[in-house]
mmCIF file of N, CA, C and O in Angstrom:
data_model
loop_
_atom_site.group_PDB
_atom_site.id
_atom_site.type_symbol
_atom_site.label_atom_id
_atom_site.label_comp_id
_atom_site.label_asym_id
_atom_site.label_seq_id
_atom_site.Cartn_x
_atom_site.Cartn_y
_atom_site.Cartn_z
ATOM 1 N N MET A 1 92.327 117.225 81.502
ATOM 2 C CA MET A 1 91.901 115.864 81.370
ATOM 3 C C MET A 1 92.679 114.954 80.497
ATOM 4 O O MET A 1 93.295 113.368 80.823
ATOM 5 N N SER A 2 93.073 115.397 79.482
ATOM 6 C CA SER A 2 94.368 114.770 78.797
ATOM 7 C C SER A 2 95.466 114.205 79.431
ATOM 8 O O SER A 2 96.259 113.148 79.461
ATOM 9 N N LYS A 3 95.797 115.384 80.712
ATOM 10 C CA LYS A 3 97.455 115.214 80.973
ATOM 11 C C LYS A 3 96.519 113.807 82.467
ATOM 12 O O LYS A 3 97.782 113.028 82.493
ATOM 13 N N PHE A 4 95.254 113.804 82.637
ATOM 14 C CA PHE A 4 95.180 113.021 83.726
ATOM 15 C C PHE A 4 95.396 111.556 82.725
ATOM 16 O O PHE A 4 95.650 110.135 83.662
ATOM 17 N N GLY A 5 94.968 111.375 81.744
ATOM 18 C CA GLY A 5 95.210 110.247 80.706
ATOM 19 C C GLY A 5 96.751 109.494 80.641
ATOM 20 O O GLY A 5 97.036 108.391 80.858
ATOM 21 N N GLU A 6 97.335 110.829 80.592
ATOM 22 C CA GLU A 6 99.041 109.939 80.697
ATOM 23 C C GLU A 6 99.258 109.761 81.797
ATOM 24 O O GLU A 6 100.006 108.650 81.857
ATOM 25 N N LEU A 7 98.893 110.159 83.416
ATOM 26 C CA LEU A 7 99.180 109.616 84.222
ATOM 27 C C LEU A 7 98.927 108.439 84.339
ATOM 28 O O LEU A 7 99.648 107.828 85.257
ATOM 29 N N ILE A 8 97.753 108.049 84.071
ATOM 30 C CA ILE A 8 97.001 106.551 84.539
ATOM 31 C C ILE A 8 97.632 105.804 83.456
ATOM 32 O O ILE A 8 97.321 104.320 83.579
ATOM 33 N N ASP A 9 97.782 105.760 82.356
ATOM 34 C CA ASP A 9 97.963 105.187 81.168
ATOM 35 C C ASP A 9 99.494 104.435 80.901
ATOM 36 O O ASP A 9 100.218 104.623 80.294
ATOM 37 N N LEU A 10 99.951 103.941 82.513
ATOM 38 C CA LEU A 10 101.095 103.350 82.710
ATOM 39 C C LEU A 10 101.318 101.749 82.878
ATOM 40 O O LEU A 10 100.312 101.123 83.120
ATOM 41 N N GLN A 11 102.149 101.236 82.701
ATOM 42 C CA GLN A 11 102.599 100.257 82.573
ATOM 43 C C GLN A 11 102.510 99.425 84.240
ATOM 44 O O GLN A 11 102.340 98.148 84.442
ATOM 45 N N ILE A 12 103.064 100.170 84.843
ATOM 46 C CA ILE A 12 103.035 99.866 86.322
ATOM 47 C C ILE A 12 101.961 100.551 86.934
ATOM 48 O O ILE A 12 101.187 101.341 86.251
ATOM 49 N N PRO A 13 101.146 99.720 88.292
ATOM 50 C CA PRO A 13 99.970 100.334 89.052
ATOM 51 C C PRO A 13 100.430 101.638 89.584
ATOM 52 O O PRO A 13 101.518 102.158 89.762
ATOM 53 N N VAL A 14 99.104 102.706 89.366
ATOM 54 C CA VAL A 14 99.052 104.086 89.566
ATOM 55 C C VAL A 14 98.027 104.150 91.071
ATOM 56 O O VAL A 14 96.837 103.587 90.855
ATOM 57 N N LEU A 15 98.542 104.797 92.148
ATOM 58 C CA LEU A 15 97.752 104.584 93.002
ATOM 59 C C LEU A 15 97.442 106.456 93.498
ATOM 60 O O LEU A 15 98.442 106.798 93.403
ATOM 61 N N LEU A 16 96.343 106.883 93.053
ATOM 62 C CA LEU A 16 95.671 108.276 93.252
ATOM 63 C C LEU A 16 95.117 108.745 94.667
ATOM 64 O O LEU A 16 94.090 107.513 94.861
ATOM 65 N N GLU A 17 95.382 109.089 95.235
ATOM 66 C CA GLU A 17 95.041 109.849 96.448
ATOM 67 C C GLU A 17 94.304 111.388 96.447
ATOM 68 O O GLU A 17 94.807 111.996 95.971
ATOM 69 N N PHE A 18 92.809 110.866 96.033
ATOM 70 C CA PHE A 18 92.310 112.560 95.857
ATOM 71 C C PHE A 18 92.091 112.837 97.504
ATOM 72 O O PHE A 18 91.406 112.561 98.278
ATOM 73 N N TYR A 19 92.813 114.111 97.925
ATOM 74 C CA TYR A 19 92.574 114.732 99.158
ATOM 75 C C TYR A 19 92.517 116.138 99.055
ATOM 76 O O TYR A 19 92.659 116.916 98.378
ATOM 77 N N THR A 20 91.915 116.926 100.198
ATOM 78 C CA THR A 20 92.485 118.377 100.878
ATOM 79 C C THR A 20 93.261 118.574 101.832
ATOM 80 O O THR A 20 93.400 117.348 102.672
ATOM 81 N N ASP A 21 93.852 119.611 102.008
ATOM 82 C CA ASP A 21 94.639 119.963 102.914
ATOM 83 C C ASP A 21 93.855 120.062 104.379
ATOM 84 O O ASP A 21 94.271 120.267 105.634
ATOM 85 N N TRP A 22 92.345 120.423 104.205
ATOM 86 C CA TRP A 22 91.953 120.686 105.453
ATOM 87 C C TRP A 22 91.057 119.413 105.940
ATOM 88 O O TRP A 22 90.413 119.377 107.051
ATOM 89 N N ASN A 23 91.299 118.440 105.489
ATOM 90 C CA ASN A 23 90.484 117.203 105.783
ATOM 91 C C ASN A 23 91.348 116.385 106.751
ATOM 92 O O ASN A 23 92.520 115.805 106.323
ATOM 93 N N GLU A 24 90.882 115.853 108.009
ATOM 94 C CA GLU A 24 92.014 114.993 109.073
ATOM 95 C C GLU A 24 92.215 113.671 108.123
ATOM 96 O O GLU A 24 93.236 113.455 108.434
ATOM 97 N N ALA A 25 91.305 113.211 107.685
ATOM 98 C CA ALA A 25 91.649 111.819 107.292
ATOM 99 C C ALA A 25 92.861 111.391 106.220
ATOM 100 O O ALA A 25 93.394 111.065 105.800
ATOM 101 N N SER A 26 92.354 113.049 105.008
ATOM 102 C CA SER A 26 93.336 112.941 104.313
ATOM 103 C C SER A 26 94.601 112.969 104.637
ATOM 104 O O SER A 26 95.568 112.626 104.322
ATOM 105 N N GLU A 27 94.786 114.422 105.915
ATOM 106 C CA GLU A 27 96.276 114.322 106.575
ATOM 107 C C GLU A 27 97.095 113.045 107.186
ATOM 108 O O GLU A 27 97.697 112.968 106.929
ATOM 109 N N ALA A 28 95.944 112.283 107.492
ATOM 110 C CA ALA A 28 96.293 111.181 108.053
ATOM 111 C C ALA A 28 96.836 109.758 107.246
ATOM 112 O O ALA A 28 97.867 109.051 107.839
ATOM 113 N N MET A 29 96.711 110.106 105.984
ATOM 114 C CA MET A 29 97.076 109.210 105.058
ATOM 115 C C MET A 29 98.452 109.634 104.325
ATOM 116 O O MET A 29 99.277 108.882 103.737
ATOM 117 N N HIS A 30 99.282 110.673 104.711
ATOM 118 C CA HIS A 30 100.274 111.507 104.428
ATOM 119 C C HIS A 30 101.581 110.334 104.391
ATOM 120 O O HIS A 30 102.171 109.844 103.593
ATOM 121 N N PRO A 31 101.629 110.007 105.706
ATOM 122 C CA PRO A 31 102.654 108.594 106.417
ATOM 123 C C PRO A 31 102.421 107.481 105.783
ATOM 124 O O PRO A 31 103.405 106.834 105.360
ATOM 125 N N VAL A 32 101.126 107.624 105.504
ATOM 126 C CA VAL A 32 100.803 106.197 104.821
ATOM 127 C C VAL A 32 101.417 105.498 103.525
ATOM 128 O O VAL A 32 101.983 104.854 102.808
ATOM 129 N N LEU A 33 100.822 106.975 102.715
ATOM 130 C CA LEU A 33 101.272 106.825 101.455
ATOM 131 C C LEU A 33 103.059 106.822 101.316
ATOM 132 O O LEU A 33 103.233 106.296 100.123
ATOM 133 N N LYS A 34 103.756 107.469 102.105
ATOM 134 C CA LYS A 34 104.990 107.295 101.860
ATOM 135 C C LYS A 34 105.480 106.254 102.239
ATOM 136 O O LYS A 34 106.732 105.949 101.793
ATOM 137 N N ASP A 35 105.036 105.457 103.214
ATOM 138 C CA ASP A 35 105.463 103.890 103.605
ATOM 139 C C ASP A 35 104.927 103.234 102.310
ATOM 140 O O ASP A 35 106.018 102.131 102.019
ATOM 141 N N VAL A 36 104.010 103.342 101.492
ATOM 142 C CA VAL A 36 103.638 102.363 100.720
ATOM 143 C C VAL A 36 104.702 102.772 99.483
ATOM 144 O O VAL A 36 105.155 102.043 98.655
ATOM 145 N N ALA A 37 105.305 103.661 99.020
ATOM 146 C CA ALA A 37 106.003 104.530 97.960
ATOM 147 C C ALA A 37 107.235 103.760 98.529
ATOM 148 O O ALA A 37 107.642 103.591 97.495
ATOM 149 N N ALA A 38 107.738 103.768 99.613
ATOM 150 C CA ALA A 38 109.061 103.258 99.986
ATOM 151 C C ALA A 38 108.741 101.682 99.845
ATOM 152 O O ALA A 38 110.126 101.271 99.443
ATOM 153 N N ALA A 39 107.764 101.108 100.261
ATOM 154 C CA ALA A 39 107.785 99.613 99.983
ATOM 155 C C ALA A 39 108.138 99.460 98.667
ATOM 156 O O ALA A 39 108.448 98.500 98.243
ATOM 157 N N LEU A 40 107.185 100.037 97.541
ATOM 158 C CA LEU A 40 107.004 99.663 96.556
ATOM 159 C C LEU A 40 108.320 100.316 95.506
ATOM 160 O O LEU A 40 108.367 99.730 94.233
ATOM 161 N N GLY A 41 109.047 101.223 95.908
ATOM 162 C CA GLY A 41 110.043 101.894 95.019
ATOM 163 C C GLY A 41 109.365 102.298 93.603
ATOM 164 O O GLY A 41 108.103 102.548 93.516
ATOM 165 N N ASP A 42 110.215 101.901 92.468
ATOM 166 C CA ASP A 42 109.604 102.285 91.160
ATOM 167 C C ASP A 42 108.799 101.444 90.244
ATOM 168 O O ASP A 42 108.760 101.362 89.064
ATOM 169 N N ARG A 43 108.307 100.456 91.442
ATOM 170 C CA ARG A 43 107.477 99.232 90.756
ATOM 171 C C ARG A 43 105.975 99.889 90.455
ATOM 172 O O ARG A 43 105.211 98.838 90.093
ATOM 173 N N ALA A 44 105.986 100.970 91.288
ATOM 174 C CA ALA A 44 104.631 101.680 91.264
ATOM 175 C C ALA A 44 104.549 103.286 91.397
ATOM 176 O O ALA A 44 105.932 103.433 91.740
ATOM 177 N N LYS A 45 103.710 103.618 91.102
ATOM 178 C CA LYS A 45 103.503 105.142 91.188
ATOM 179 C C LYS A 45 102.614 105.588 91.916
ATOM 180 O O LYS A 45 101.368 105.098 92.006
ATOM 181 N N ILE A 46 102.738 106.586 93.098
ATOM 182 C CA ILE A 46 101.666 107.359 93.905
ATOM 183 C C ILE A 46 101.445 108.715 93.673
ATOM 184 O O ILE A 46 102.597 109.744 93.548
ATOM 185 N N ILE A 47 100.246 109.043 93.451
ATOM 186 C CA ILE A 47 100.408 110.565 93.291
ATOM 187 C C ILE A 47 98.942 110.895 93.952
ATOM 188 O O ILE A 47 97.961 110.213 94.132
ATOM 189 N N LYS A 48 99.417 112.285 94.316
ATOM 190 C CA LYS A 48 98.214 112.911 95.309
ATOM 191 C C LYS A 48 97.696 114.142 94.804
ATOM 192 O O LYS A 48 98.477 114.848 93.933
ATOM 193 N N ILE A 49 96.486 114.030 94.789
ATOM 194 C CA ILE A 49 95.388 115.287 93.777
ATOM 195 C C ILE A 49 94.636 115.668 95.017
ATOM 196 O O ILE A 49 93.727 115.348 95.754
ATOM 197 N N ASP A 50 95.011 117.019 94.875
ATOM 198 C CA ASP A 50 94.186 118.147 95.842
ATOM 199 C C ASP A 50 93.234 118.279 95.046
ATOM 200 O O ASP A 50 92.918 118.980 93.697
ATOM 201 N N VAL A 51 91.895 117.867 95.802
ATOM 202 C CA VAL A 51 90.296 118.333 95.204
ATOM 203 C C VAL A 51 89.798 119.409 95.012
ATOM 204 O O VAL A 51 89.456 120.003 93.975
ATOM 205 N N ASP A 52 90.699 120.330 95.695
ATOM 206 C CA ASP A 52 90.343 121.932 96.007
ATOM 207 C C ASP A 52 90.892 122.781 94.396
ATOM 208 O O ASP A 52 90.360 123.467 93.655
ATOM 209 N N LYS A 53 91.891 121.953 93.694
ATOM 210 C CA LYS A 53 92.824 122.531 92.539
ATOM 211 C C LYS A 53 92.488 121.968 91.443
ATOM 212 O O LYS A 53 92.874 122.255 90.464
ATOM 213 N N ASN A 54 91.612 120.500 91.609
ATOM 214 C CA ASN A 54 91.275 120.036 90.782
ATOM 215 C C ASN A 54 89.814 119.556 90.850
ATOM 216 O O ASN A 54 89.454 118.096 90.605
ATOM 217 N N SER A 55 89.386 120.245 90.575
ATOM 218 C CA SER A 55 87.595 119.890 91.034
ATOM 219 C C SER A 55 87.020 119.382 89.682
ATOM 220 O O SER A 55 86.076 118.451 89.941
ATOM 221 N N GLU A 56 87.299 119.874 88.480
ATOM 222 C CA GLU A 56 86.568 119.391 87.421
ATOM 223 C C GLU A 56 86.936 117.842 87.360
ATOM 224 O O GLU A 56 86.002 116.835 87.137
ATOM 225 N N LEU A 57 88.447 117.452 87.881
ATOM 226 C CA LEU A 57 88.892 115.734 87.886
ATOM 227 C C LEU A 57 88.010 115.017 88.615
ATOM 228 O O LEU A 57 87.488 114.045 88.702
ATOM 229 N N ALA A 58 87.789 115.792 89.871
ATOM 230 C CA ALA A 58 86.762 115.112 91.428
ATOM 231 C C ALA A 58 85.756 114.877 91.039
ATOM 232 O O ALA A 58 85.351 113.887 91.147
ATOM 233 N N GLU A 59 85.063 115.881 90.082
ATOM 234 C CA GLU A 59 83.855 115.898 90.038
ATOM 235 C C GLU A 59 83.652 114.837 88.716
ATOM 236 O O GLU A 59 82.720 113.895 88.715
ATOM 237 N N ALA A 60 84.360 114.766 87.620
ATOM 238 C CA ALA A 60 84.259 113.562 86.669
ATOM 239 C C ALA A 60 84.502 112.119 87.342
ATOM 240 O O ALA A 60 83.746 111.345 86.694
ATOM 241 N N LEU A 61 85.399 112.154 88.033
ATOM 242 C CA LEU A 61 85.291 110.765 88.818
ATOM 243 C C LEU A 61 84.325 110.693 89.822
ATOM 244 O O LEU A 61 84.570 109.553 90.661
ATOM 245 N N ARG A 62 83.479 111.179 90.446
ATOM 246 C CA ARG A 62 82.464 111.660 91.288
ATOM 247 C C ARG A 62 83.141 111.086 92.728
ATOM 248 O O ARG A 62 82.678 110.541 93.578
ATOM 249 N N VAL A 63 84.298 111.738 93.170
ATOM 250 C CA VAL A 63 84.640 111.812 94.119
ATOM 251 C C VAL A 63 83.937 112.383 95.278
ATOM 252 O O VAL A 63 83.778 113.637 95.036
ATOM 253 N N LYS A 64 83.623 112.079 96.005
ATOM 254 C CA LYS A 64 82.532 112.401 97.033
ATOM 255 C C LYS A 64 83.435 112.422 98.415
ATOM 256 O O LYS A 64 83.268 113.670 99.285
ATOM 257 N N GLY A 65 83.581 111.393 99.184
ATOM 258 C CA GLY A 65 84.553 111.393 100.535
ATOM 259 C C GLY A 65 85.812 111.559 100.196
ATOM 260 O O GLY A 65 86.432 111.145 99.203
ATOM 261 N N LEU A 66 86.403 111.859 101.234
ATOM 262 C CA LEU A 66 88.017 112.114 101.287
ATOM 263 C C LEU A 66 88.752 111.323 102.287
ATOM 264 O O LEU A 66 87.908 111.352 103.580
ATOM 265 N N PRO A 67 89.747 110.938 102.600
ATOM 266 C CA PRO A 67 90.027 110.459 101.132
ATOM 267 C C PRO A 67 89.657 109.409 100.272
ATOM 268 O O PRO A 67 89.144 108.551 100.584
ATOM 269 N N THR A 68 89.835 109.538 98.986
ATOM 270 C CA THR A 68 89.454 108.498 97.905
ATOM 271 C C THR A 68 90.640 107.969 97.256
ATOM 272 O O THR A 68 91.609 108.510 96.727
ATOM 273 N N LEU A 69 90.976 106.668 97.410
ATOM 274 C CA LEU A 69 91.842 106.014 96.488
ATOM 275 C C LEU A 69 91.481 105.159 95.519
ATOM 276 O O LEU A 69 90.318 104.980 95.716
ATOM 277 N N MET A 70 92.051 105.285 94.289
ATOM 278 C CA MET A 70 92.129 104.763 93.043
ATOM 279 C C MET A 70 93.371 104.234 92.930
ATOM 280 O O MET A 70 94.373 104.450 92.494
ATOM 281 N N ILE A 71 93.124 102.927 92.343
ATOM 282 C CA ILE A 71 94.719 102.221 91.432
ATOM 283 C C ILE A 71 93.899 101.878 89.884
ATOM 284 O O ILE A 71 92.798 101.230 89.769
ATOM 285 N N TYR A 72 95.235 102.650 89.397
ATOM 286 C CA TYR A 72 94.718 102.373 87.627
ATOM 287 C C TYR A 72 95.940 101.553 87.081
ATOM 288 O O TYR A 72 97.184 101.896 87.778
ATOM 289 N N LYS A 73 96.104 100.760 86.610
ATOM 290 C CA LYS A 73 97.010 100.202 85.425
ATOM 291 C C LYS A 73 96.606 100.359 84.531
ATOM 292 O O LYS A 73 95.356 99.672 83.883
ATOM 293 N N GLU A 74 97.498 100.808 82.927
ATOM 294 C CA GLU A 74 97.112 100.814 81.802
ATOM 295 C C GLU A 74 96.028 101.515 81.530
ATOM 296 O O GLU A 74 95.183 100.999 80.552
ATOM 297 N N GLY A 75 95.531 102.700 82.060
ATOM 298 C CA GLY A 75 94.557 103.117 81.885
ATOM 299 C C GLY A 75 93.193 103.303 82.720
ATOM 300 O O GLY A 75 92.040 103.553 82.287
ATOM 301 N N GLU A 76 93.067 101.805 82.983
ATOM 302 C CA GLU A 76 92.292 101.126 83.562
ATOM 303 C C GLU A 76 91.978 101.290 85.071
ATOM 304 O O GLU A 76 92.615 100.891 85.958
ATOM 305 N N MET A 77 90.979 101.732 85.635
ATOM 306 C CA MET A 77 90.650 101.410 86.870
ATOM 307 C C MET A 77 90.399 100.006 87.413
ATOM 308 O O MET A 77 89.404 99.398 87.049
ATOM 309 N N LYS A 78 91.382 99.652 88.483
ATOM 310 C CA LYS A 78 91.533 98.536 88.860
ATOM 311 C C LYS A 78 90.408 98.128 90.539
ATOM 312 O O LYS A 78 90.254 97.154 90.763
ATOM 313 N N TRP A 79 90.463 99.640 91.208
ATOM 314 C CA TRP A 79 90.420 99.546 92.859
ATOM 315 C C TRP A 79 90.007 100.838 93.093
ATOM 316 O O TRP A 79 90.557 101.719 92.580
ATOM 317 N N ARG A 80 89.171 100.837 93.663
ATOM 318 C CA ARG A 80 88.694 102.413 94.043
ATOM 319 C C ARG A 80 87.691 102.290 95.928
ATOM 320 O O ARG A 80 87.065 101.345 95.588
ATOM 321 N N GLN A 81 88.405 103.120 96.498
ATOM 322 C CA GLN A 81 87.693 102.850 97.839
ATOM 323 C C GLN A 81 87.719 104.620 98.582
ATOM 324 O O GLN A 81 89.108 105.117 98.343
ATOM 325 N N SER A 82 86.959 104.913 99.286
ATOM 326 C CA SER A 82 86.551 106.252 99.912
ATOM 327 C C SER A 82 87.272 105.853 101.598
ATOM 328 O O SER A 82 86.882 104.955 102.304
ATOM 329 N N GLY A 83 87.757 106.565 102.175
ATOM 330 C CA GLY A 83 88.241 106.612 103.647
ATOM 331 C C GLY A 83 89.662 106.322 103.788
ATOM 332 O O GLY A 83 90.460 105.573 102.634
ATOM 333 N N GLU A 84 90.260 106.042 104.920
ATOM 334 C CA GLU A 84 91.412 105.839 105.445
ATOM 335 C C GLU A 84 91.731 104.180 105.122
ATOM 336 O O GLU A 84 91.138 103.374 105.534
ATOM 337 N N GLN A 85 93.276 103.857 104.581
ATOM 338 C CA GLN A 85 93.456 102.550 104.536
ATOM 339 C C GLN A 85 94.841 102.560 105.337
ATOM 340 O O GLN A 85 95.740 103.601 105.185
ATOM 341 N N ASP A 86 95.045 101.478 105.862
ATOM 342 C CA ASP A 86 96.262 101.438 106.450
ATOM 343 C C ASP A 86 97.559 100.789 105.132
ATOM 344 O O ASP A 86 97.110 100.478 104.400
ATOM 345 N N ALA A 87 98.742 100.929 105.605
ATOM 346 C CA ALA A 87 99.744 100.898 104.417
ATOM 347 C C ALA A 87 99.925 98.961 104.122
ATOM 348 O O ALA A 87 100.071 98.970 102.843
ATOM 349 N N ASN A 88 99.786 98.221 104.828
ATOM 350 C CA ASN A 88 99.753 96.728 104.431
ATOM 351 C C ASN A 88 98.838 96.553 103.789
ATOM 352 O O ASN A 88 99.108 95.984 102.670
ATOM 353 N N THR A 89 97.864 96.982 103.967
ATOM 354 C CA THR A 89 96.553 96.854 102.647
ATOM 355 C C THR A 89 96.477 97.294 101.403
ATOM 356 O O THR A 89 96.950 96.688 100.269
ATOM 357 N N LEU A 90 97.364 98.464 100.903
ATOM 358 C CA LEU A 90 97.559 99.547 100.171
ATOM 359 C C LEU A 90 98.511 98.568 99.275
ATOM 360 O O LEU A 90 98.783 98.062 97.886
ATOM 361 N N ILE A 91 99.956 98.377 100.300
ATOM 362 C CA ILE A 91 100.677 97.398 99.414
ATOM 363 C C ILE A 91 100.452 96.081 98.892
ATOM 364 O O ILE A 91 100.808 95.910 97.596
ATOM 365 N N GLY A 92 99.807 95.559 99.349
ATOM 366 C CA GLY A 92 99.108 93.851 99.015
ATOM 367 C C GLY A 92 98.516 94.416 98.176
ATOM 368 O O GLY A 92 98.468 93.695 96.987
ATOM 369 N N LEU A 93 97.291 95.097 97.960
ATOM 370 C CA LEU A 93 96.520 95.888 96.616
ATOM 371 C C LEU A 93 97.535 96.028 95.810
ATOM 372 O O LEU A 93 97.475 95.642 94.230
ATOM 373 N N MET A 94 98.367 97.194 95.835
ATOM 374 C CA MET A 94 99.113 97.462 94.632
ATOM 375 C C MET A 94 100.370 96.181 93.962
ATOM 376 O O MET A 94 100.210 96.311 92.872
ATOM 377 N N GLN A 95 100.531 95.445 94.847
ATOM 378 C CA GLN A 95 101.558 94.271 94.545
ATOM 379 C C GLN A 95 100.399 93.207 93.568
ATOM 380 O O GLN A 95 101.344 92.303 92.795
ATOM 381 N N GLU A 96 99.171 93.344 93.846
ATOM 382 C CA GLU A 96 98.418 92.409 92.802
ATOM 383 C C GLU A 96 98.760 92.799 91.523
ATOM 384 O O GLU A 96 98.326 92.250 90.496
ATOM 385 N N TYR A 97 99.049 93.958 91.131
ATOM 386 C CA TYR A 97 98.904 94.812 89.937
ATOM 387 C C TYR A 97 100.391 94.898 89.210
ATOM 388 O O TYR A 97 100.520 95.582 88.072
ATOM 389 N N ILE A 98 101.635 94.602 90.179
ATOM 390 C CA ILE A 98 103.255 94.732 89.628
ATOM 391 C C ILE A 98 103.245 93.910 88.616
ATOM 392 O O ILE A 98 102.791 92.468 88.763
#
């Protein structure tokens, strides 16, 4: 968990995606997140977290639906939503915190 604190305690916005390899909606988000990363470059960070491998963290954050997306900045959650999102929406949300 302390490692998670280091991941989200950055000056730039961090987009977390909680996913599993067997979830179709999670799979559909992979190219979207690549587009978001390409658009934002080093002004933001995108981290994918496999729920199957990080079940304690997912449980602590009450992740129920997949994919679940969260934006953190300086250790504080700024936005959270479950379900698929499009690249333009995510880019717009992230730019609010840059």
